[in-house]
Amino acid sequence: MSIRPLFIASIGNPPPTYTNTLHSAGHTVLNYVRNWLLTPQFEKSHFYASGLLSASPEYTLWQSPSLMNISGRPVSIAWRTFLSTLSTPEAKRAARLVVVHDELELAIGKIKVREGKGMSAKGHNGLKSVLGALPGMEFTRIGVGIGRCASRESRDVAAYVMRKMTSDEVEIMEDVAGQVSEVVREMERGVR
């Protein structure tokens, strides 16, 4: 069985200021995914747009170093760098980009997997930035539910997504990482 090269990128706001905020749920989950997939500690990599990198023979995990709303360019640079490390044209064709991000319209503890190209960002500015930097490219998104505040006012929504997670919410994200890891394993095996 051949293994599909996967580049799993999380978008969110950079640590330490934004560590474990709801808007950076993608980063929080990817930290736990690293444990599930047994990849090395994250280290800053200048080659990968100065993001945090954890690479093993099976998986390459990467955290965007930029603010959420301008994450497209670093994702694009890191993806192209990842492709340049693959030794065969077949591996490059088989490689998949997976973007892990927060999902406001999904209950906390839930994930939503979307695959394809030409998908709408549905108002998510980080995804708009990624789609703009990789126009027409097919990739997989894994939305991590953070729930929604009761108000629809932009100021209230901004305050909600920028708040730190409670300890219970961080535990939920650890459980979510197990779900995300299973999706990633299925992708690697070509099941998904």
CSV table of C-alpha atoms in Angstrom, one decimal:
chain,number,residue,atom,x,y,z
A,1,MET,CA,0.0,0.0,0.0
A,2,SER,CA,1.4,3.4,-1.0
A,3,ILE,CA,1.4,6.3,1.5
A,4,ARG,CA,0.0,9.6,0.4
A,5,PRO,CA,2.2,12.6,1.4
A,6,LEU,CA,0.2,14.9,3.7
A,7,PHE,CA,1.0,18.5,4.7
A,8,ILE,CA,-1.3,19.3,7.6
A,9,ALA,CA,-1.4,23.1,8.2
A,10,SER,CA,-3.2,24.9,11.0
A,11,ILE,CA,-4.3,28.5,10.7
A,12,GLY,CA,-4.9,30.8,13.6
A,13,ASN,CA,-3.3,33.7,15.4
A,14,PRO,CA,0.3,33.3,16.6
A,15,PRO,CA,1.4,32.2,20.0
A,16,PRO,CA,2.0,33.1,22.8
A,17,THR,CA,-0.5,36.0,22.9
A,18,TYR,CA,-3.2,34.0,21.1
A,19,THR,CA,-2.4,30.5,22.5
A,20,ASN,CA,-5.6,28.6,23.2
A,21,THR,CA,-8.0,31.3,22.0
A,22,LEU,CA,-11.1,30.0,20.2
A,23,HIS,CA,-9.9,31.6,16.9
A,24,SER,CA,-6.7,29.6,17.2
A,25,ALA,CA,-8.5,26.3,17.8
A,26,GLY,CA,-6.7,24.9,14.7
A,27,HIS,CA,-3.3,25.4,16.3
A,28,THR,CA,-4.5,24.0,19.6
A,29,VAL,CA,-5.9,20.9,17.9
A,30,LEU,CA,-2.7,20.4,15.8
A,31,ASN,CA,-0.6,20.5,19.0
A,32,TYR,CA,-2.6,17.5,20.2
A,33,VAL,CA,-2.6,15.8,16.8
A,34,ARG,CA,1.1,15.8,17.0
A,35,ASN,CA,0.9,13.6,20.1
A,36,TRP,CA,-1.7,11.2,18.4
A,37,LEU,CA,0.5,10.9,15.3
A,38,LEU,CA,3.8,10.6,17.2
A,39,THR,CA,5.6,13.4,15.3
A,40,PRO,CA,8.5,15.3,16.9
A,41,GLN,CA,8.2,18.6,18.8
A,42,PHE,CA,7.3,21.7,16.8
A,43,GLU,CA,10.3,23.8,15.8
A,44,LYS,CA,10.5,27.1,13.9
A,45,SER,CA,11.4,26.6,10.3
A,46,HIS,CA,12.6,29.5,8.2
A,47,PHE,CA,12.3,27.3,5.1
A,48,TYR,CA,8.6,26.9,5.8
A,49,ALA,CA,7.6,30.6,6.0
A,50,SER,CA,8.9,30.8,9.6
A,51,GLY,CA,6.1,28.6,10.8
A,52,LEU,CA,6.3,25.8,13.4
A,53,LEU,CA,7.1,22.5,11.8
A,54,SER,CA,6.9,18.9,13.0
A,55,ALA,CA,7.9,16.4,10.4
A,56,SER,CA,8.0,12.6,10.4
A,57,PRO,CA,8.3,10.2,7.5
A,58,GLU,CA,4.5,9.8,7.4
A,59,TYR,CA,3.2,13.3,8.3
A,60,THR,CA,4.3,16.9,8.1
A,61,LEU,CA,2.5,19.2,10.5
A,62,TRP,CA,2.8,23.0,10.3
A,63,GLN,CA,1.4,26.0,12.1
A,64,SER,CA,1.1,29.3,10.3
A,65,PRO,CA,3.1,32.1,12.0
A,66,SER,CA,0.9,34.9,10.8
A,67,LEU,CA,-2.4,36.4,11.9
A,68,MET,CA,-5.4,34.4,10.8
A,69,ASN,CA,-6.7,36.9,8.3
A,70,ILE,CA,-3.4,37.0,6.3
A,71,SER,CA,-2.4,33.3,6.5
A,72,GLY,CA,-2.7,32.6,2.8
A,73,ARG,CA,0.8,33.7,1.8
A,74,PRO,CA,2.6,31.7,4.5
A,75,VAL,CA,0.4,28.6,3.7
A,76,SER,CA,1.3,28.9,0.0
A,77,ILE,CA,5.0,29.3,0.7
A,78,ALA,CA,5.1,26.3,3.2
A,79,TRP,CA,3.0,24.1,0.8
A,80,ARG,CA,5.4,24.8,-2.1
A,81,THR,CA,8.4,24.1,0.2
A,82,PHE,CA,6.8,20.8,1.2
A,83,LEU,CA,6.3,19.8,-2.5
A,84,SER,CA,9.9,20.6,-3.2
A,85,THR,CA,11.0,18.0,-0.6
A,86,LEU,CA,9.1,15.2,-2.4
A,87,SER,CA,11.5,13.1,-4.6
A,88,THR,CA,9.2,11.9,-7.3
A,89,PRO,CA,6.6,13.4,-9.7
A,90,GLU,CA,4.2,10.7,-8.4
A,91,ALA,CA,4.6,11.8,-4.8
A,92,LYS,CA,4.1,15.4,-5.8
A,93,ARG,CA,0.8,14.5,-7.6
A,94,ALA,CA,-0.4,12.4,-4.7
A,95,ALA,CA,0.4,15.0,-2.0
A,96,ARG,CA,-2.5,16.7,-0.2
A,97,LEU,CA,-2.8,19.9,1.7
A,98,VAL,CA,-5.0,19.8,4.8
A,99,VAL,CA,-6.0,23.0,6.5
A,100,VAL,CA,-7.2,22.8,10.1
A,101,HIS,CA,-9.2,25.9,11.2
A,102,ASP,CA,-11.8,27.1,13.7
A,103,GLU,CA,-15.4,26.8,12.7
A,104,LEU,CA,-17.8,29.3,14.3
A,105,GLU,CA,-20.9,27.6,12.9
A,106,LEU,CA,-20.2,24.2,14.4
A,107,ALA,CA,-20.7,23.1,18.0
A,108,ILE,CA,-17.6,22.8,20.1
A,109,GLY,CA,-16.2,19.3,20.0
A,110,LYS,CA,-17.4,18.6,16.4
A,111,ILE,CA,-15.4,18.6,13.2
A,112,LYS,CA,-16.4,19.1,9.6
A,113,VAL,CA,-14.3,17.8,6.7
A,114,ARG,CA,-14.7,19.4,3.3
A,115,GLU,CA,-12.7,18.4,0.3
A,116,GLY,CA,-12.4,19.9,-3.2
A,117,LYS,CA,-11.7,23.1,-5.0
A,118,GLY,CA,-13.7,26.2,-5.5
A,119,MET,CA,-15.3,25.9,-2.1
A,120,SER,CA,-16.6,29.0,-0.4
A,121,ALA,CA,-14.8,30.4,2.6
A,122,LYS,CA,-18.3,31.1,4.1
A,123,GLY,CA,-17.1,34.4,5.7
A,124,HIS,CA,-13.9,32.9,7.3
A,125,ASN,CA,-11.2,35.5,6.6
A,126,GLY,CA,-8.4,33.0,7.1
A,127,LEU,CA,-9.8,30.6,4.6
A,128,LYS,CA,-10.4,33.6,2.2
A,129,SER,CA,-6.7,34.4,2.5
A,130,VAL,CA,-5.7,30.8,1.8
A,131,LEU,CA,-8.1,30.5,-1.2
A,132,GLY,CA,-6.7,33.7,-2.6
A,133,ALA,CA,-3.1,32.5,-2.3
A,134,LEU,CA,-3.9,29.1,-3.8
A,135,PRO,CA,-6.5,29.9,-6.4
A,136,GLY,CA,-8.2,26.9,-7.9
A,137,MET,CA,-6.2,24.4,-5.8
A,138,GLU,CA,-8.0,21.4,-4.4
A,139,PHE,CA,-7.3,20.8,-0.7
A,140,THR,CA,-9.0,19.5,2.4
A,141,ARG,CA,-10.4,21.6,5.2
A,142,ILE,CA,-11.0,20.4,8.7
A,143,GLY,CA,-13.2,22.8,10.6
A,144,VAL,CA,-12.9,22.5,14.4
A,145,GLY,CA,-16.2,23.6,16.1
A,146,ILE,CA,-15.9,26.5,18.5
A,147,GLY,CA,-19.6,27.2,18.8
A,148,ARG,CA,-21.1,30.7,18.3
A,149,CYS,CA,-21.9,33.4,20.8
A,150,ALA,CA,-25.6,34.4,21.1
A,151,SER,CA,-25.0,37.8,19.4
A,152,ARG,CA,-24.5,38.3,15.7
A,153,GLU,CA,-22.9,41.7,16.2
A,154,SER,CA,-19.4,41.7,14.8
A,155,ARG,CA,-17.9,43.3,17.9
A,156,ASP,CA,-19.4,40.5,20.1
A,157,VAL,CA,-18.4,37.8,17.7
A,158,ALA,CA,-14.8,39.2,17.6
A,159,ALA,CA,-14.6,39.2,21.4
A,160,TYR,CA,-16.0,35.7,21.5
A,161,VAL,CA,-13.5,34.2,19.1
A,162,MET,CA,-10.5,36.0,20.7
A,163,ARG,CA,-11.2,34.8,24.2
A,164,LYS,CA,-9.1,32.1,25.9
A,165,MET,CA,-10.6,28.7,26.0
A,166,THR,CA,-11.7,27.3,29.4
A,167,SER,CA,-9.9,24.3,30.8
A,168,ASP,CA,-12.9,22.2,29.8
A,169,GLU,CA,-12.8,23.5,26.2
A,170,VAL,CA,-9.1,22.7,26.0
A,171,GLU,CA,-9.9,19.2,27.1
A,172,ILE,CA,-12.5,19.0,24.4
A,173,MET,CA,-9.9,20.1,21.8
A,174,GLU,CA,-7.7,17.3,22.9
A,175,ASP,CA,-10.5,14.8,22.2
A,176,VAL,CA,-11.2,16.6,18.8
A,177,ALA,CA,-7.5,15.9,17.9
A,178,GLY,CA,-8.3,12.2,18.0
A,179,GLN,CA,-11.0,12.7,15.5
A,180,VAL,CA,-8.8,14.8,13.3
A,181,SER,CA,-6.0,12.3,13.6
A,182,GLU,CA,-8.3,9.5,12.3
A,183,VAL,CA,-9.3,11.6,9.3
A,184,VAL,CA,-5.6,12.2,8.6
A,185,ARG,CA,-4.8,8.5,8.8
A,186,GLU,CA,-7.7,7.7,6.5
A,187,MET,CA,-6.3,10.2,4.0
A,188,GLU,CA,-2.8,8.8,4.2
A,189,ARG,CA,-4.1,5.3,3.4
A,190,GLY,CA,-6.2,6.7,0.5
A,191,VAL,CA,-9.5,5.7,2.2
A,192,ARG,CA,-10.7,9.3,2.2
